[in-house]
Each structure stands twice: as C-alpha cells, then as structure tokens.
Amino acid sequence: MKKHNYSAGPCILPQEVLKQASDAVLNFNGLDLSLIEISHRSKDFVEVMDNARALVKELMQLNDDYEVLFLQGGASLQFVMVPFNLAAPDATTAYTNTGTWASAAIKEAKKLTNVSVVASSEDKGFTYIPKDYDVPADAAYFHCTSNNTIYGTQMKSFPEVNVPLVCDMSSDIFSRKLDFSKFDLIYAGAQKNMGPAGATLVVVKKDLLGKTGRDIPSYLDYSIHIKKESMFNTPPVFSTYVSMLTLEWLKKLGGVEAIEKINDEKAALLYAEIDRNPLFRGVVDKEDRSHMNVTFVLEDESVKDKFDKAWKDIGISGLNGHRSVGGYRASMYNALPIESVQVLVDVMKQLEKEA
Ligand SMILES: *Cc1c(COP(=O)(O)O)cnc(C)c1O
C-alpha cells in the first residue's frame, strides 16, 4: 500500500500523474521512444512545453502581459535572477524576512542591490507573518515569500505596494485562489506542489524587463528565455512534462478554487486536532497558520517514541520537522488526500487515549 506521504519536498504527486509519467518514460505519445530520449526541439516535446506554459496562465487567469517559463536552477537561482533582471546595481530593493528561504533570497539580493529588509519575524523564531510595514516608494521591487515551508506560516493577504510585487510561491503555488494579476513576478520550484525537482516555474510581467542597464549573463536573462519560448537551452524535460500533467489534473479537478476548498478542509481537520488534543501544540500564530505545512510539537516529550512508532507503523512518512527546527511538520500539498489527514488525526487521538 502507498504511504501517507507528508514529505515537505520533493513531495507527493497525484497517483494518476505518476502512472502517466511512467508510461511516458517507456513510450511517449506512442512514438516507441521515451520522453527522456527524444529531442526537446521535437514537435512532441514543444507541444508539452507550450501546453505547460498555457496551463499556468489559464489556471492563474493571467493575460498576455505575462510570460511563463520553465527554467532550471531551482527557486534558489531565482534569488539571483530576480535582482539581476529587476534592479539596477545602485537600486534599493525591499524584502520581508519570514524564514530560511526568505533569508536566503535576501543574502543573494545583497550581492546585487541595496536590500532594505522592511519587516522580519526573526525576533520570534519566524512564528508569525509581519504586517503593517512600509515599502520605500523608490524600491525597484518588493519581495515576499507566500508560504514559509520550514516554519509553517503563510501570508493570507498581500500588502498593497506601489512597486512591483515579487513572490516566492514555491510551497503553496496552485494551492489557493489568489488575484495573480496583482503580482509582477512569481516563481516556484516544481518539487513542492507541481512536479519532480528540476524545473522552476517563473511567471513574469513582460513590461518589467530590460530596464536595469545591466549586462545580464544569458542564462540569467528572462528576456532571452522569453524570446526562445523557454527553450534557450535544453529545458528540464521530465520535470516540465510531469508539471504539465499535474496542471492538467488540477484543471480537471476544477482548478485552484476547487483545490483550495479541499486544502482548507485538510488544514481545518488537522489544526482542530492539534488545538483539541492536550498532547500537542501548534507552534505558529493561529492567524498565520499555513495550509500547506503544518508545524506542531508534543507538549510532553516522554510520549515521543510512542508517537513516532505509531505513525510510522500505520504507514505515515515524512512527518519529522525540518532538521533546523525539530518537532513535526505535516506537509499537505495538493495531492495529499484528506483520508491521509484523517489517519494522522486518528493516531493523535489514539495516543491521547493511551497516554
Ligand atoms: C524549497 C524552497 C526553496 C528552495 O527551492 P530550490 O528549488 O531547492 O532552490 C525556496 N523557497 C521556498 C519557499 C521553498 O519552499
């Protein structure tokens, strides 16, 4: 039987997508060739890339002001590409520091621009989302992280800013309905909610580009990738293909609106148990709780071995917190069924009974 997979990333994907992907690895489109042994310039793969890019726009309800790219290098390379493409060397850029990944984005941006950290939740161990802060009017852009994968906080709303809005949505992309047209640039590594590691989704408003006066290395230049329709060099073919399959799955399900409902139900179920069960405690401010990564700890460490054995025995996998913070983290990405959440909740109830 499949495990109840709570892995934070790479993470669970829909079973039917995995089946389609494995078929394509053996025989893609009836070509008697594997998806991963044909030219990325072949008609069959170009269709995949075009379809994947179109699905992103469709699911986000974005118009042709936006371009969609599937690049390599992970979200981590976007920490570099964003300042390179959107900020002149002497420009100020505004960032919020809401966790490990935001800090990593800031570290890279500092090498290329004057970073102003306009808000931080580091004072309380990144257990909340800062609100009420000002973004300098002359900032080249404002960068935020919509969901803090390691700490389990999530932005429920986005500030009204008068500068371009850039967001790292790696761990909650396509998990909820947002007005995506409020954003000027969105990026996300595929491996959290979309596909296997290897591809990184970038959605960028075209009119933002070409204004920094920088001589940008070719691979780092969004304009070049746009001109080449995301085929400047060999794209991450397998990850892009599986991402396309996941997006088709999501569209069939009813899109982000439909998945948001399911994600809300899953989150309500688990958080209710964390709040009810005296053995457990959530670690972040309630209003900022992530619906993707649920972090919690045991009130009494003496039952830890018993709890760990119980969830492992029942087939739950990947529940340990990030090595930097400890405790537990239940990552409930789009493909995790609510039945898996019920299994976890039942284990927590059972532990209470036996404690
Ligand atoms: C995982 C993660 C990253 C890093 O992604 P890579 O693709 O490994 O570079 C960045 N930001 C967030 C929010 C993440 O969850």
Coordinates of C-alpha atoms and ligand atoms in Angstrom, one line a residue:
M1 CA 0.0 0.0 0.0
K2 CA 1.1 3.6 -0.7
K3 CA 2.4 5.5 2.3
H4 CA 0.6 8.6 3.6
N5 CA 3.3 10.9 2.3
Y6 CA 3.8 14.1 4.3
S7 CA 7.2 14.9 2.7
A8 CA 8.0 18.6 2.6
G9 CA 9.7 18.4 -0.8
P10 CA 10.1 16.7 -3.2
C11 CA 6.7 15.7 -2.3
I12 CA 3.6 13.7 -3.1
L13 CA 2.1 13.9 -6.6
P14 CA -1.2 12.6 -7.8
Q15 CA -1.1 8.8 -8.4
E16 CA -2.6 9.1 -11.9
V17 CA 0.1 11.6 -12.8
L18 CA 2.8 9.2 -11.7
K19 CA 1.2 6.5 -13.8
Q20 CA 1.1 8.7 -16.9
A21 CA 4.6 9.9 -16.3
S22 CA 6.0 6.3 -16.0
D23 CA 4.2 5.4 -19.2
A24 CA 5.8 8.3 -21.0
V25 CA 9.2 7.3 -19.8
L26 CA 8.8 4.0 -21.5
N27 CA 6.8 5.0 -24.6
F28 CA 5.9 8.7 -25.1
N29 CA 2.9 9.5 -27.3
G30 CA 3.1 6.1 -29.0
L31 CA 6.4 7.1 -30.6
D32 CA 8.1 3.9 -29.3
L33 CA 10.6 6.3 -27.7
S34 CA 11.0 7.6 -24.2
L35 CA 10.0 11.1 -23.3
I36 CA 13.6 11.5 -22.0
E37 CA 15.3 10.2 -25.0
I38 CA 13.9 12.5 -27.7
S39 CA 14.9 16.0 -28.8
H40 CA 13.5 18.8 -26.8
R41 CA 13.0 20.5 -30.2
S42 CA 10.8 17.7 -31.5
K43 CA 7.2 18.5 -32.2
D44 CA 6.1 16.2 -29.4
F45 CA 8.1 18.0 -26.7
V46 CA 7.5 21.5 -28.0
E47 CA 3.8 20.7 -27.5
V48 CA 4.4 19.8 -23.9
M49 CA 6.3 23.0 -23.2
D50 CA 3.6 25.1 -24.9
N51 CA 0.8 23.3 -23.1
A52 CA 2.5 23.6 -19.7
R53 CA 3.0 27.3 -20.2
A54 CA -0.5 27.8 -21.4
L55 CA -2.0 25.9 -18.4
V56 CA -0.1 28.0 -15.9
K57 CA -1.7 31.2 -17.4
E58 CA -5.1 29.6 -17.6
L59 CA -5.1 28.3 -14.0
M60 CA -3.8 31.7 -12.8
Q61 CA -6.2 33.6 -15.1
L62 CA -3.4 35.8 -16.4
N63 CA -3.5 37.7 -19.7
D64 CA -0.8 38.1 -22.3
D65 CA 1.0 40.8 -20.3
Y66 CA 2.6 37.8 -18.6
E67 CA 5.1 35.2 -19.8
V68 CA 5.6 31.7 -18.3
L69 CA 9.0 30.0 -18.2
F70 CA 10.2 26.6 -17.0
L71 CA 13.8 27.0 -16.1
Q72 CA 16.5 25.1 -14.2
G73 CA 18.3 26.0 -11.1
G74 CA 15.5 25.8 -8.6
A75 CA 14.0 28.6 -6.6
S76 CA 17.5 29.3 -5.4
L77 CA 18.6 30.6 -8.8
Q78 CA 15.6 32.9 -8.8
F79 CA 17.0 34.5 -5.7
V80 CA 19.7 35.7 -8.1
M81 CA 17.8 36.2 -11.3
V82 CA 15.2 38.4 -9.7
P83 CA 17.6 41.2 -8.6
F84 CA 19.7 40.8 -11.8
N85 CA 16.7 41.4 -14.0
L86 CA 14.6 43.9 -12.0
A87 CA 17.1 46.1 -10.2
A88 CA 19.9 48.4 -11.3
P89 CA 23.1 48.0 -9.3
D90 CA 22.5 51.1 -7.3
A91 CA 18.8 50.4 -6.7
T92 CA 17.1 49.7 -3.5
T93 CA 15.1 46.5 -3.2
A94 CA 12.6 45.7 -0.4
Y95 CA 12.3 42.2 1.3
T96 CA 10.5 40.7 4.1
N97 CA 12.4 38.1 6.2
T98 CA 10.0 35.4 7.2
G99 CA 12.2 32.4 7.3
T100 CA 15.1 30.4 6.0
W101 CA 14.2 30.8 2.3
A102 CA 13.4 34.5 2.6
S103 CA 16.8 34.9 4.3
A104 CA 18.5 33.0 1.5
A105 CA 16.8 35.3 -1.0
I106 CA 18.0 38.4 0.9
K107 CA 21.5 37.1 1.1
E108 CA 21.7 36.8 -2.7
A109 CA 20.0 40.1 -3.4
K110 CA 22.5 41.9 -1.2
K111 CA 25.2 40.9 -3.6
L112 CA 23.5 42.7 -6.4
T113 CA 21.4 45.6 -4.9
N114 CA 20.9 47.6 -1.7
V115 CA 18.5 45.5 0.2
S116 CA 16.1 47.1 2.7
V117 CA 14.6 44.4 5.0
V118 CA 11.2 46.2 5.6
A119 CA 9.9 43.6 8.1
S120 CA 11.1 40.4 9.8
S121 CA 9.7 37.8 12.1
E122 CA 13.1 36.6 13.2
D123 CA 12.6 38.1 16.7
K124 CA 10.1 35.3 17.5
G125 CA 11.7 32.5 15.6
F126 CA 9.7 33.1 12.4
T127 CA 6.5 32.0 14.1
Y128 CA 4.3 34.8 12.5
I129 CA 3.9 36.9 9.4
P130 CA 4.8 40.5 9.9
K131 CA 2.1 43.0 9.0
D132 CA 1.9 46.8 8.8
Y133 CA 5.2 47.8 7.3
D134 CA 6.2 50.4 4.7
V135 CA 7.9 49.7 1.5
P136 CA 10.1 52.5 0.2
A137 CA 8.4 54.2 -2.8
D138 CA 11.7 54.1 -4.8
A139 CA 12.3 50.4 -4.3
A140 CA 12.9 48.5 -7.6
Y141 CA 10.5 45.8 -6.2
F142 CA 9.1 44.3 -3.1
H143 CA 9.9 40.6 -2.5
C144 CA 7.9 38.3 -0.2
T145 CA 7.6 34.5 0.5
S146 CA 3.9 33.4 0.4
N147 CA 4.4 30.3 2.4
N148 CA 7.3 29.5 4.8
T149 CA 7.8 25.8 4.2
I150 CA 10.1 25.2 7.2
Y151 CA 8.2 27.2 9.9
G152 CA 4.7 26.7 8.7
T153 CA 3.5 30.3 8.3
Q154 CA 1.6 31.6 5.3
M155 CA 0.6 35.0 4.1
K156 CA -3.2 35.2 4.0
S157 CA -3.1 38.6 2.3
F158 CA -0.5 40.6 0.4
P159 CA 0.3 44.2 1.0
E160 CA -0.8 46.9 -1.4
V161 CA 2.5 48.3 -2.7
N162 CA 3.3 50.8 -5.3
V163 CA 6.3 49.0 -6.6
P164 CA 6.5 45.7 -8.5
L165 CA 5.4 42.8 -6.3
V166 CA 7.6 39.7 -6.5
C167 CA 6.7 36.5 -4.7
D168 CA 8.4 33.2 -3.9
M169 CA 5.4 30.8 -4.1
S170 CA 7.5 27.6 -4.1
S171 CA 5.5 25.8 -1.4
D172 CA 1.9 27.0 -2.0
I173 CA 1.7 27.6 -5.7
F174 CA -1.6 26.5 -7.2
S175 CA -2.9 25.7 -3.7
R176 CA -5.4 28.5 -3.4
K177 CA -7.2 31.2 -5.3
L178 CA -5.3 34.5 -5.4
D179 CA -5.6 37.5 -7.7
F180 CA -2.4 36.6 -9.5
S181 CA -2.6 39.7 -11.6
K182 CA -1.6 41.7 -8.5
F183 CA 1.9 40.1 -8.8
D184 CA 4.6 41.2 -11.2
L185 CA 6.8 38.1 -10.9
I186 CA 6.0 34.8 -9.3
Y187 CA 8.4 31.9 -9.0
A188 CA 8.3 28.4 -7.6
G189 CA 10.4 25.3 -7.7
A190 CA 8.3 22.5 -9.1
Q191 CA 9.1 20.0 -6.4
K192 CA 6.7 21.3 -3.8
N193 CA 3.3 21.3 -5.4
M194 CA 3.7 20.7 -9.1
G195 CA 6.2 18.0 -10.3
P196 CA 9.6 16.4 -9.7
A197 CA 12.6 18.6 -8.9
G198 CA 14.4 20.0 -11.9
A199 CA 12.0 22.7 -13.3
T200 CA 11.3 26.1 -11.8
L201 CA 8.3 28.0 -12.8
V202 CA 8.7 31.7 -13.4
V203 CA 5.7 33.9 -14.3
V204 CA 6.8 37.4 -15.2
K205 CA 5.1 40.6 -16.4
K206 CA 7.0 41.5 -19.6
D207 CA 7.0 45.2 -19.2
L208 CA 9.1 44.9 -16.2
L209 CA 12.2 43.7 -18.1
G210 CA 15.1 45.4 -19.8
K211 CA 15.3 48.4 -17.5
T212 CA 18.3 47.9 -15.3
G213 CA 21.2 48.8 -17.6
R214 CA 22.9 45.6 -16.6
D215 CA 24.7 43.2 -18.9
I216 CA 23.0 40.1 -17.8
P217 CA 24.6 36.7 -18.4
S218 CA 22.4 34.9 -21.0
Y219 CA 21.1 32.1 -18.9
L220 CA 20.1 34.6 -16.1
D221 CA 18.3 36.9 -18.5
Y222 CA 14.5 36.4 -18.5
S223 CA 14.2 38.3 -21.8
I224 CA 16.3 35.7 -23.6
H225 CA 14.3 32.8 -22.2
I226 CA 11.1 34.6 -23.3
K227 CA 12.4 35.2 -26.8
K228 CA 13.3 31.5 -27.0
E229 CA 9.9 30.4 -25.6
S230 CA 11.5 28.7 -22.6
M231 CA 13.9 26.7 -24.9
F232 CA 17.1 28.8 -24.8
N233 CA 18.9 25.7 -23.8
T234 CA 17.8 22.2 -23.0
P235 CA 14.9 22.6 -20.7
P236 CA 14.2 20.2 -17.8
V237 CA 12.1 18.0 -20.0
F238 CA 10.9 15.4 -17.5
S239 CA 10.0 17.8 -14.7
T240 CA 8.3 20.1 -17.2
Y241 CA 6.3 17.2 -18.6
V242 CA 5.2 15.9 -15.2
S243 CA 4.3 19.5 -14.1
M244 CA 2.1 19.7 -17.2
L245 CA 0.4 16.5 -16.2
T246 CA -0.2 17.8 -12.6
L247 CA -1.6 21.1 -14.0
E248 CA -4.0 19.1 -16.3
W249 CA -5.0 17.0 -13.2
L250 CA -5.7 20.3 -11.3
K251 CA -7.7 21.7 -14.2
K252 CA -9.9 18.6 -14.4
L253 CA -10.4 18.8 -10.6
G254 CA -11.8 22.4 -11.0
G255 CA -8.7 24.5 -10.8
V256 CA -7.3 26.4 -7.8
E257 CA -10.7 27.3 -6.4
A258 CA -11.6 23.6 -6.1
I259 CA -8.3 22.5 -4.6
E260 CA -8.4 25.4 -2.2
K261 CA -11.6 24.0 -0.7
I262 CA -10.0 20.6 -0.2
N263 CA -6.8 22.2 1.2
D264 CA -8.9 24.2 3.7
E265 CA -10.7 21.1 4.8
K266 CA -7.5 19.2 5.3
A267 CA -6.0 22.1 7.3
A268 CA -9.1 22.5 9.4
L269 CA -9.2 18.8 10.3
L270 CA -5.5 18.7 11.5
Y271 CA -5.4 22.1 13.2
A272 CA -8.6 21.2 15.1
E273 CA -6.9 18.1 16.5
I274 CA -3.7 20.0 17.4
D275 CA -5.8 22.5 19.3
R276 CA -8.1 20.0 20.9
N277 CA -5.6 17.3 21.9
P278 CA -3.7 18.3 25.1
L279 CA -0.6 16.3 24.0
F280 CA 0.0 18.6 21.0
R281 CA 0.7 22.3 20.4
G282 CA 0.9 24.3 17.2
V283 CA 4.0 26.5 17.0
V284 CA 2.9 29.5 14.9
D285 CA 0.4 32.3 15.4
K286 CA -3.1 31.0 14.6
E287 CA -3.9 33.6 12.0
D288 CA -0.8 32.9 10.1
R289 CA -1.0 29.1 10.0
S290 CA 0.0 27.5 6.8
H291 CA -2.5 25.3 5.0
M292 CA 0.4 23.5 3.3
N293 CA 3.0 22.9 6.0
V294 CA 1.5 22.3 9.5
T295 CA 4.1 22.6 12.3
F296 CA 3.5 21.3 15.7
V297 CA 5.2 19.9 18.8
L298 CA 4.5 17.4 21.6
E299 CA 3.7 19.1 24.9
D300 CA 5.3 16.1 26.7
E301 CA 8.4 14.7 25.1
S302 CA 8.1 11.4 27.1
V303 CA 5.5 10.1 24.6
K304 CA 7.7 10.9 21.6
D305 CA 8.9 7.4 21.0
K306 CA 5.4 6.0 21.2
F307 CA 4.0 8.6 18.8
D308 CA 6.8 8.2 16.3
K309 CA 6.3 4.4 16.3
A310 CA 2.5 4.8 16.0
W311 CA 2.6 7.0 12.9
K312 CA 5.4 5.0 11.2
D313 CA 3.6 1.7 11.9
I314 CA 0.4 2.9 10.3
G315 CA 2.2 4.0 7.1
I316 CA 2.8 7.7 7.6
S317 CA 6.0 9.0 6.1
G318 CA 7.9 12.3 6.3
L319 CA 6.3 13.8 9.4
N320 CA 9.5 15.0 11.1
G321 CA 10.1 18.7 11.3
H322 CA 12.9 20.3 9.3
R323 CA 16.3 19.4 10.8
S324 CA 16.8 23.1 11.8
V325 CA 13.7 23.4 13.9
G326 CA 12.7 19.9 15.1
G327 CA 9.2 18.9 16.2
Y328 CA 6.7 17.8 13.5
R329 CA 5.7 19.1 10.1
A330 CA 2.8 17.7 8.2
S331 CA 3.1 18.9 4.6
M332 CA -0.3 18.7 3.0
Y333 CA 0.3 19.6 -0.6
N334 CA -2.4 19.4 -3.3
A335 CA -2.1 15.7 -4.0
L336 CA -2.3 14.5 -0.3
P337 CA -5.8 13.0 0.1
I338 CA -7.9 14.1 3.1
E339 CA -8.0 10.4 4.1
S340 CA -4.3 10.6 4.9
V341 CA -5.0 13.5 7.2
Q342 CA -7.7 11.5 8.9
V343 CA -5.2 8.7 9.5
L344 CA -2.8 11.1 11.2
V345 CA -5.6 12.6 13.3
D346 CA -6.7 9.1 14.4
V347 CA -3.1 8.3 15.5
M348 CA -3.0 11.5 17.6
K349 CA -6.4 10.7 19.2
Q350 CA -5.2 7.1 20.0
L351 CA -2.0 8.5 21.6
E352 CA -4.2 10.6 23.9
K353 CA -6.3 7.6 24.9
E354 CA -3.2 5.6 25.7
A355 CA -1.2 8.3 27.4
Ligands
LIG1 C1 12.1 24.7 -1.2 C2 12.0 26.2 -1.2 C3 13.0 26.9 -1.9 C4 14.3 26.3 -2.5 O1 13.9 25.7 -3.6 P1 15.0 25.0 -4.6 O2 14.2 24.7 -5.8 O3 15.6 23.8 -3.8 O4 16.1 26.0 -4.8 C5 12.8 28.3 -1.9 N1 11.7 28.9 -1.4 C6 10.8 28.2 -0.8 C7 9.6 28.9 -0.2 C8 10.9 26.8 -0.7 O5 10.0 26.1 0.0

